Amino acid sequence: MITYEDELKQEAREEGRKEGKIEITRNLIKLGASLDFIKKATGFSEKKVLEIKEKLEKE
């Protein structure tokens, strides 16, 4: 049986992984990696990669 505390821990782990993938995406964009390479490396959709790229360019 999964407790509420276990669910919260799982959500935190998943959020941490997502944040890590976003940081990797940002770094790959900065290095000039191709969109296809970034999609394959992170598993993100083209839309998500372009969204991250747009935010990075605004900084």
mmCIF file of N, CA and C in Angstrom:
data_model
loop_
_atom_site.group_PDB
_atom_site.id
_atom_site.type_symbol
_atom_site.label_atom_id
_atom_site.label_comp_id
_atom_site.label_asym_id
_atom_site.label_seq_id
_atom_site.Cartn_x
_atom_site.Cartn_y
_atom_site.Cartn_z
ATOM 1 N N MET A 1 0.839 -1.182 0.000
ATOM 2 C CA MET A 1 0.000 0.000 0.000
ATOM 3 C C MET A 1 0.890 1.254 0.000
ATOM 4 N N ILE A 2 0.600 2.164 -0.892
ATOM 5 C CA ILE A 2 1.382 3.395 -0.999
ATOM 6 C C ILE A 2 0.765 4.460 -0.097
ATOM 7 N N THR A 3 1.605 5.057 0.721
ATOM 8 C CA THR A 3 1.122 6.098 1.625
ATOM 9 C C THR A 3 1.205 7.452 0.937
ATOM 10 N N TYR A 4 0.571 8.428 1.515
ATOM 11 C CA TYR A 4 0.603 9.790 0.997
ATOM 12 C C TYR A 4 2.038 10.308 0.984
ATOM 13 N N GLU A 5 2.783 9.974 2.028
ATOM 14 C CA GLU A 5 4.191 10.388 2.111
ATOM 15 C C GLU A 5 4.998 9.788 0.962
ATOM 16 N N ASP A 6 4.756 8.523 0.646
ATOM 17 C CA ASP A 6 5.440 7.867 -0.469
ATOM 18 C C ASP A 6 5.107 8.554 -1.794
ATOM 19 N N GLU A 7 3.846 8.935 -1.951
ATOM 20 C CA GLU A 7 3.426 9.635 -3.167
ATOM 21 C C GLU A 7 4.146 10.972 -3.297
ATOM 22 N N LEU A 8 4.274 11.697 -2.203
ATOM 23 C CA LEU A 8 4.971 12.985 -2.215
ATOM 24 C C LEU A 8 6.442 12.806 -2.563
ATOM 25 N N LYS A 9 7.056 11.780 -2.011
ATOM 26 C CA LYS A 9 8.464 11.506 -2.317
ATOM 27 C C LYS A 9 8.631 11.165 -3.800
ATOM 28 N N GLN A 10 7.730 10.369 -4.335
ATOM 29 C CA GLN A 10 7.791 9.985 -5.745
ATOM 30 C C GLN A 10 7.635 11.220 -6.634
ATOM 31 N N GLU A 11 6.689 12.093 -6.297
ATOM 32 C CA GLU A 11 6.488 13.321 -7.073
ATOM 33 C C GLU A 11 7.736 14.198 -7.028
ATOM 34 N N ALA A 12 8.373 14.283 -5.879
ATOM 35 C CA ALA A 12 9.591 15.084 -5.740
ATOM 36 C C ALA A 12 10.719 14.515 -6.595
ATOM 37 N N ARG A 13 10.851 13.189 -6.607
ATOM 38 C CA ARG A 13 11.878 12.550 -7.438
ATOM 39 C C ARG A 13 11.629 12.826 -8.919
ATOM 40 N N GLU A 14 10.373 12.691 -9.333
ATOM 41 C CA GLU A 14 10.024 12.930 -10.733
ATOM 42 C C GLU A 14 10.281 14.385 -11.117
ATOM 43 N N GLU A 15 9.944 15.305 -10.230
ATOM 44 C CA GLU A 15 10.185 16.729 -10.495
ATOM 45 C C GLU A 15 11.685 17.002 -10.597
ATOM 46 N N GLY A 16 12.471 16.360 -9.758
ATOM 47 C CA GLY A 16 13.920 16.524 -9.801
ATOM 48 C C GLY A 16 14.502 16.015 -11.109
ATOM 49 N N ARG A 17 14.005 14.889 -11.576
ATOM 50 C CA ARG A 17 14.465 14.346 -12.863
ATOM 51 C C ARG A 17 14.097 15.286 -14.001
ATOM 52 N N LYS A 18 12.891 15.822 -13.950
ATOM 53 C CA LYS A 18 12.444 16.747 -14.997
ATOM 54 C C LYS A 18 13.322 17.999 -15.008
ATOM 55 N N GLU A 19 13.610 18.538 -13.843
ATOM 56 C CA GLU A 19 14.466 19.723 -13.755
ATOM 57 C C GLU A 19 15.863 19.419 -14.284
ATOM 58 N N GLY A 20 16.353 18.220 -14.011
ATOM 59 C CA GLY A 20 17.661 17.814 -14.519
ATOM 60 C C GLY A 20 17.668 17.738 -16.039
ATOM 61 N N LYS A 21 16.598 17.197 -16.620
ATOM 62 C CA LYS A 21 16.507 17.117 -18.072
ATOM 63 C C LYS A 21 16.410 18.502 -18.694
ATOM 64 N N ILE A 22 15.729 19.421 -18.017
ATOM 65 C CA ILE A 22 15.638 20.791 -18.524
ATOM 66 C C ILE A 22 17.016 21.432 -18.523
ATOM 67 N N GLU A 23 17.785 21.223 -17.475
ATOM 68 C CA GLU A 23 19.133 21.786 -17.400
ATOM 69 C C GLU A 23 20.032 21.192 -18.483
ATOM 70 N N ILE A 24 19.923 19.906 -18.718
ATOM 71 C CA ILE A 24 20.692 19.267 -19.790
ATOM 72 C C ILE A 24 20.295 19.869 -21.134
ATOM 73 N N THR A 25 19.005 20.070 -21.342
ATOM 74 C CA THR A 25 18.527 20.673 -22.580
ATOM 75 C C THR A 25 19.114 22.060 -22.769
ATOM 76 N N ARG A 26 19.107 22.853 -21.708
ATOM 77 C CA ARG A 26 19.671 24.206 -21.780
ATOM 78 C C ARG A 26 21.155 24.153 -22.154
ATOM 79 N N ASN A 27 21.881 23.238 -21.544
ATOM 80 C CA ASN A 27 23.309 23.119 -21.834
ATOM 81 C C ASN A 27 23.556 22.682 -23.282
ATOM 82 N N LEU A 28 22.768 21.753 -23.767
ATOM 83 C CA LEU A 28 22.921 21.302 -25.146
ATOM 84 C C LEU A 28 22.609 22.429 -26.132
ATOM 85 N N ILE A 29 21.610 23.221 -25.821
ATOM 86 C CA ILE A 29 21.281 24.371 -26.671
ATOM 87 C C ILE A 29 22.463 25.339 -26.697
ATOM 88 N N LYS A 30 23.025 25.619 -25.526
ATOM 89 C CA LYS A 30 24.169 26.533 -25.444
ATOM 90 C C LYS A 30 25.362 26.012 -26.236
ATOM 91 N N LEU A 31 25.510 24.689 -26.287
ATOM 92 C CA LEU A 31 26.619 24.082 -27.023
ATOM 93 C C LEU A 31 26.356 23.999 -28.528
ATOM 94 N N GLY A 32 25.143 24.347 -28.929
ATOM 95 C CA GLY A 32 24.807 24.343 -30.344
ATOM 96 C C GLY A 32 24.380 22.996 -30.891
ATOM 97 N N ALA A 33 23.951 22.108 -30.029
ATOM 98 C CA ALA A 33 23.495 20.784 -30.471
ATOM 99 C C ALA A 33 22.247 20.930 -31.338
ATOM 100 N N SER A 34 22.072 20.011 -32.265
ATOM 101 C CA SER A 34 20.914 20.057 -33.159
ATOM 102 C C SER A 34 19.636 19.709 -32.382
ATOM 103 N N LEU A 35 18.534 20.181 -32.922
ATOM 104 C CA LEU A 35 17.231 19.912 -32.319
ATOM 105 C C LEU A 35 16.983 18.406 -32.229
ATOM 106 N N ASP A 36 17.291 17.682 -33.307
ATOM 107 C CA ASP A 36 17.079 16.229 -33.297
ATOM 108 C C ASP A 36 17.915 15.543 -32.219
ATOM 109 N N PHE A 37 19.172 15.972 -32.074
ATOM 110 C CA PHE A 37 20.035 15.388 -31.054
ATOM 111 C C PHE A 37 19.469 15.645 -29.661
ATOM 112 N N ILE A 38 19.034 16.872 -29.404
ATOM 113 C CA ILE A 38 18.484 17.228 -28.089
ATOM 114 C C ILE A 38 17.232 16.408 -27.806
ATOM 115 N N LYS A 39 16.369 16.262 -28.795
ATOM 116 C CA LYS A 39 15.153 15.469 -28.613
ATOM 117 C C LYS A 39 15.488 14.031 -28.255
ATOM 118 N N LYS A 40 16.464 13.465 -28.956
ATOM 119 C CA LYS A 40 16.853 12.075 -28.683
ATOM 120 C C LYS A 40 17.514 11.937 -27.316
ATOM 121 N N ALA A 41 18.337 12.911 -26.949
ATOM 122 C CA ALA A 41 19.077 12.831 -25.686
ATOM 123 C C ALA A 41 18.172 13.014 -24.468
ATOM 124 N N THR A 42 17.143 13.836 -24.606
ATOM 125 C CA THR A 42 16.306 14.156 -23.450
ATOM 126 C C THR A 42 14.952 13.465 -23.440
ATOM 127 N N GLY A 43 14.487 13.070 -24.629
ATOM 128 C CA GLY A 43 13.152 12.489 -24.717
ATOM 129 C C GLY A 43 12.066 13.546 -24.765
ATOM 130 N N PHE A 44 12.458 14.821 -24.797
ATOM 131 C CA PHE A 44 11.479 15.899 -24.891
ATOM 132 C C PHE A 44 10.967 16.013 -26.318
ATOM 133 N N SER A 45 9.766 16.544 -26.456
ATOM 134 C CA SER A 45 9.205 16.811 -27.773
ATOM 135 C C SER A 45 9.878 18.044 -28.370
ATOM 136 N N GLU A 46 9.708 18.207 -29.668
ATOM 137 C CA GLU A 46 10.254 19.390 -30.343
ATOM 138 C C GLU A 46 9.683 20.663 -29.722
ATOM 139 N N LYS A 47 8.399 20.636 -29.425
ATOM 140 C CA LYS A 47 7.734 21.800 -28.827
ATOM 141 C C LYS A 47 8.388 22.170 -27.494
ATOM 142 N N LYS A 48 8.671 21.172 -26.658
ATOM 143 C CA LYS A 48 9.273 21.425 -25.341
ATOM 144 C C LYS A 48 10.688 21.979 -25.494
ATOM 145 N N VAL A 49 11.471 21.421 -26.415
ATOM 146 C CA VAL A 49 12.843 21.906 -26.622
ATOM 147 C C VAL A 49 12.815 23.348 -27.093
ATOM 148 N N LEU A 50 11.926 23.659 -28.030
ATOM 149 C CA LEU A 50 11.838 25.025 -28.543
ATOM 150 C C LEU A 50 11.362 25.995 -27.463
ATOM 151 N N GLU A 51 10.488 25.520 -26.590
ATOM 152 C CA GLU A 51 10.016 26.341 -25.463
ATOM 153 C C GLU A 51 11.191 26.677 -24.532
ATOM 154 N N ILE A 52 12.004 25.689 -24.231
ATOM 155 C CA ILE A 52 13.170 25.901 -23.370
ATOM 156 C C ILE A 52 14.154 26.846 -24.050
ATOM 157 N N LYS A 53 14.347 26.661 -25.354
ATOM 158 C CA LYS A 53 15.259 27.517 -26.111
ATOM 159 C C LYS A 53 14.785 28.971 -26.084
ATOM 160 N N GLU A 54 13.509 29.163 -26.258
ATOM 161 C CA GLU A 54 12.934 30.512 -26.250
ATOM 162 C C GLU A 54 13.145 31.186 -24.892
ATOM 163 N N LYS A 55 12.907 30.449 -23.829
ATOM 164 C CA LYS A 55 13.123 31.004 -22.481
ATOM 165 C C LYS A 55 14.586 31.332 -22.257
ATOM 166 N N LEU A 56 15.479 30.494 -22.748
ATOM 167 C CA LEU A 56 16.904 30.705 -22.599
ATOM 168 C C LEU A 56 17.332 31.968 -23.334
ATOM 169 N N GLU A 57 16.794 32.193 -24.500
ATOM 170 C CA GLU A 57 17.143 33.369 -25.298
ATOM 171 C C GLU A 57 16.664 34.657 -24.649
ATOM 172 N N LYS A 58 15.624 34.595 -23.842
ATOM 173 C CA LYS A 58 15.083 35.785 -23.170
ATOM 174 C C LYS A 58 15.894 36.171 -21.945
ATOM 175 N N GLU A 59 16.725 35.263 -21.474
ATOM 176 C CA GLU A 59 17.516 35.530 -20.261
ATOM 177 C C GLU A 59 18.688 36.439 -20.552
#
